[in-house]
């Protein structure tokens, strides 16, 4: 039976390759035309276009191959030599709408995928021996294999190494007594994990072959996508299916969690959007970009989904509309977060989309979490987005006689810049809050708060981290420039550009486009740069907090500045109508934060982790021997320190009176509410912010 199943699978893979031969010429001609249109639209509409020349051609070549074969396992060195003839000719291919290069890529790629599939089947037949003194060298890892034999060796070692890492992960979670027992169960665990890893590699090949339009369309889409991203990290090409048909939980069904998901380019599945008002949004613990690790429906076994596809996760999510689902996600900084959600109907008129809490100690402070900037109606409309919802929460908090306010923008990747401007206006009297330079207007446009007065004028702290981006940075920068808020946390991401999603059409007029044209292909294009009112920009370097608190992100170089082709920062004139308030006493407040950090073991563990990570996470040869791996694992950077209150809280966390009444009749929201309160109570960054606010009151 197993032999029959293998023959059927092999025949299926071969059939997929034969089908892709039928109409590749038509597909590649369309891709060549699309690439030409991408280049023309960039020339016309991009805020800082690159010339389509040999320099861009080299970047284009490298990016295209990276997208097709990032781990250097499919193409071999001879393939690369053949393809390299076009390294500095792709600009001419695009300008002349030629598809010769694409045809060559397809012939080589299809052959190598078939070989890889066969090799992976061969690797699956023999259990790994982790007692052998084998190594996976850095040279092997970073180079293309020299032959089919070398390809077999590399795939074997990569699969074995990933299996080894899975085994280490299990071992790390065990107590010392259980580790002794684990030695006797090692062989069976290794076989199971080998199968799982091989299954992931096989699924990846099938994903490529079964992508909409088959292999030819997959290559064609990646060709145009690679060209687009060479202009800047946020310019993207995508076909209609990618624009509309991502798997997810945003839809018209009665019950939903309220997040959309999509396949992650690096494997696994990430959250693509959060729906305001949904249980996912209200949890305050999920953000765009979070990667799914484990899903567990109540009374069922946990499912490891770290390498699953969006389609697979969608099937799991659709199993029930009423049971509880425990979700573990990996945040962008590598930390894990676990929460339990229940699907709920999402009311578009719900007035409780934004969460707020009361922090009560010697003083009473308000806390508001804003996971994303959103606008429920037209971008130019006021009163229909997150700024209005935050204002409502502030009014509730003011009835509790708060003496200060914390606005949490950590992990908030941005959204509507108009909402960010509206939100700034809640805290300042009136005036300019940001400046915009666009590709379609000669003059600098100023975003203003035109309404006199404020909704809240008391002490204010804005919490940020390295994944606060775009609109989050704009708001933090405006409040910092006005001396209206103390910015606390780690430097922000550094994205101060804005994009428009446009149909692939060179005749588009941005000033007149209403966003209603349907086509088969789209281009998300960077059309604006955001500047602070003082003329500087958060682009590239981010917003530097007034009080810097270390976090996991310091161990990783994941900022806009680390992105290939990121636009460099530029400076314009300061807005002449910008008038800041009196400066805050930052030095005194820094002392308070430093004293808190000195007393918290969490920050000591974090500092040790960051130092060890920087010292030891360097590319090197890796042993595939279990004993070597265990010995090395003891020297490797420790696991990221868990957030926990190893300190005495001088405050309690509760809901405002309005929300307490609502929670009495909403049991499902009650559990989520208690979970978020517990999370906040154990958050050392909230503790420091509370103490700083106390001093600001004095």
XYZ file of N, CA and C in Angstrom, residues 9 13 16 74 117 120 195-211 263 267-269 304-313 315:
114
model
N 1.732 9.510 -5.675
C 2.230 10.858 -5.377
C 3.229 11.309 -6.430
N 2.926 14.579 -8.925
C 3.920 15.651 -9.069
C 4.317 15.802 -10.534
N 1.699 17.509 -12.570
C 1.669 18.962 -12.353
C 2.684 19.667 -13.238
N 17.429 24.359 -4.450
C 16.883 23.881 -5.720
C 17.861 24.107 -6.883
N 11.945 16.838 -5.003
C 10.855 16.017 -4.510
C 11.272 14.549 -4.415
N 13.819 14.144 -1.490
C 13.170 14.180 -0.173
C 12.503 12.845 0.130
N 9.514 12.785 10.090
C 8.362 12.735 9.185
C 7.704 14.107 9.072
N 7.575 14.779 10.207
C 6.943 16.094 10.211
C 7.752 17.094 9.380
N 9.069 17.069 9.543
C 9.925 18.001 8.817
C 9.902 17.712 7.324
N 9.966 16.444 6.975
C 9.907 16.052 5.561
C 8.566 16.462 4.960
N 7.505 16.291 5.725
C 6.177 16.686 5.244
C 6.126 18.177 4.927
N 6.791 18.988 5.751
C 6.813 20.432 5.509
C 7.544 20.754 4.204
N 8.661 20.071 3.937
C 9.405 20.289 2.692
C 8.586 19.851 1.480
N 7.894 18.719 1.616
C 7.068 18.239 0.508
C 5.911 19.207 0.239
N 5.312 19.707 1.329
C 4.194 20.641 1.172
C 4.644 21.925 0.490
N 5.870 22.340 0.742
C 6.367 23.567 0.121
C 6.458 23.413 -1.395
N 6.915 22.254 -1.849
C 6.987 22.014 -3.295
C 5.581 21.966 -3.898
N 4.665 21.300 -3.194
C 3.286 21.248 -3.682
C 2.654 22.640 -3.692
N 2.994 23.448 -2.682
C 2.462 24.819 -2.630
C 2.894 25.601 -3.860
N 4.139 25.416 -4.277
C 4.639 26.098 -5.470
C 3.907 25.595 -6.713
N 3.771 24.273 -6.803
C 3.153 23.686 -7.988
C 1.652 23.961 -8.068
N 1.006 24.039 -6.881
C -0.446 24.194 -6.855
C -0.876 25.641 -6.614
N 0.048 26.559 -6.704
C -0.331 27.961 -6.573
C -1.252 28.326 -7.736
N -0.139 33.391 4.208
C 1.120 32.657 4.241
C 2.271 33.633 4.389
N 7.810 31.114 5.665
C 7.210 29.888 6.173
C 6.205 30.177 7.271
N 5.225 29.283 7.423
C 4.201 29.479 8.428
C 3.163 30.496 7.998
N 2.340 30.929 8.951
C 1.212 31.824 8.676
C 1.220 32.967 9.671
N 0.474 21.813 16.417
C 1.609 22.641 16.022
C 1.367 23.135 14.599
N 1.223 24.448 14.428
C 0.939 25.017 13.104
C 2.065 25.954 12.665
N 3.236 25.786 13.255
C 4.339 26.706 12.969
C 4.779 26.654 11.516
N 4.546 25.513 10.845
C 4.934 25.423 9.436
C 3.730 25.098 8.550
N 2.530 25.350 9.056
C 1.319 25.066 8.287
C 1.079 26.152 7.244
N 0.131 25.898 6.362
C -0.260 26.889 5.354
C -1.513 27.620 5.822
N -1.830 28.732 5.159
C -3.029 29.492 5.505
C -4.285 28.654 5.293
N -4.269 27.825 4.260
C -5.431 26.973 3.996
C -5.635 25.985 5.136
N -4.530 25.381 5.617
C -4.621 24.422 6.714
C -5.140 25.084 7.987
N -4.628 26.268 8.297
C -5.061 26.957 9.514
C -6.521 27.390 9.399
N -8.853 25.831 7.916
C -9.678 24.647 8.193
C -9.798 24.411 9.691
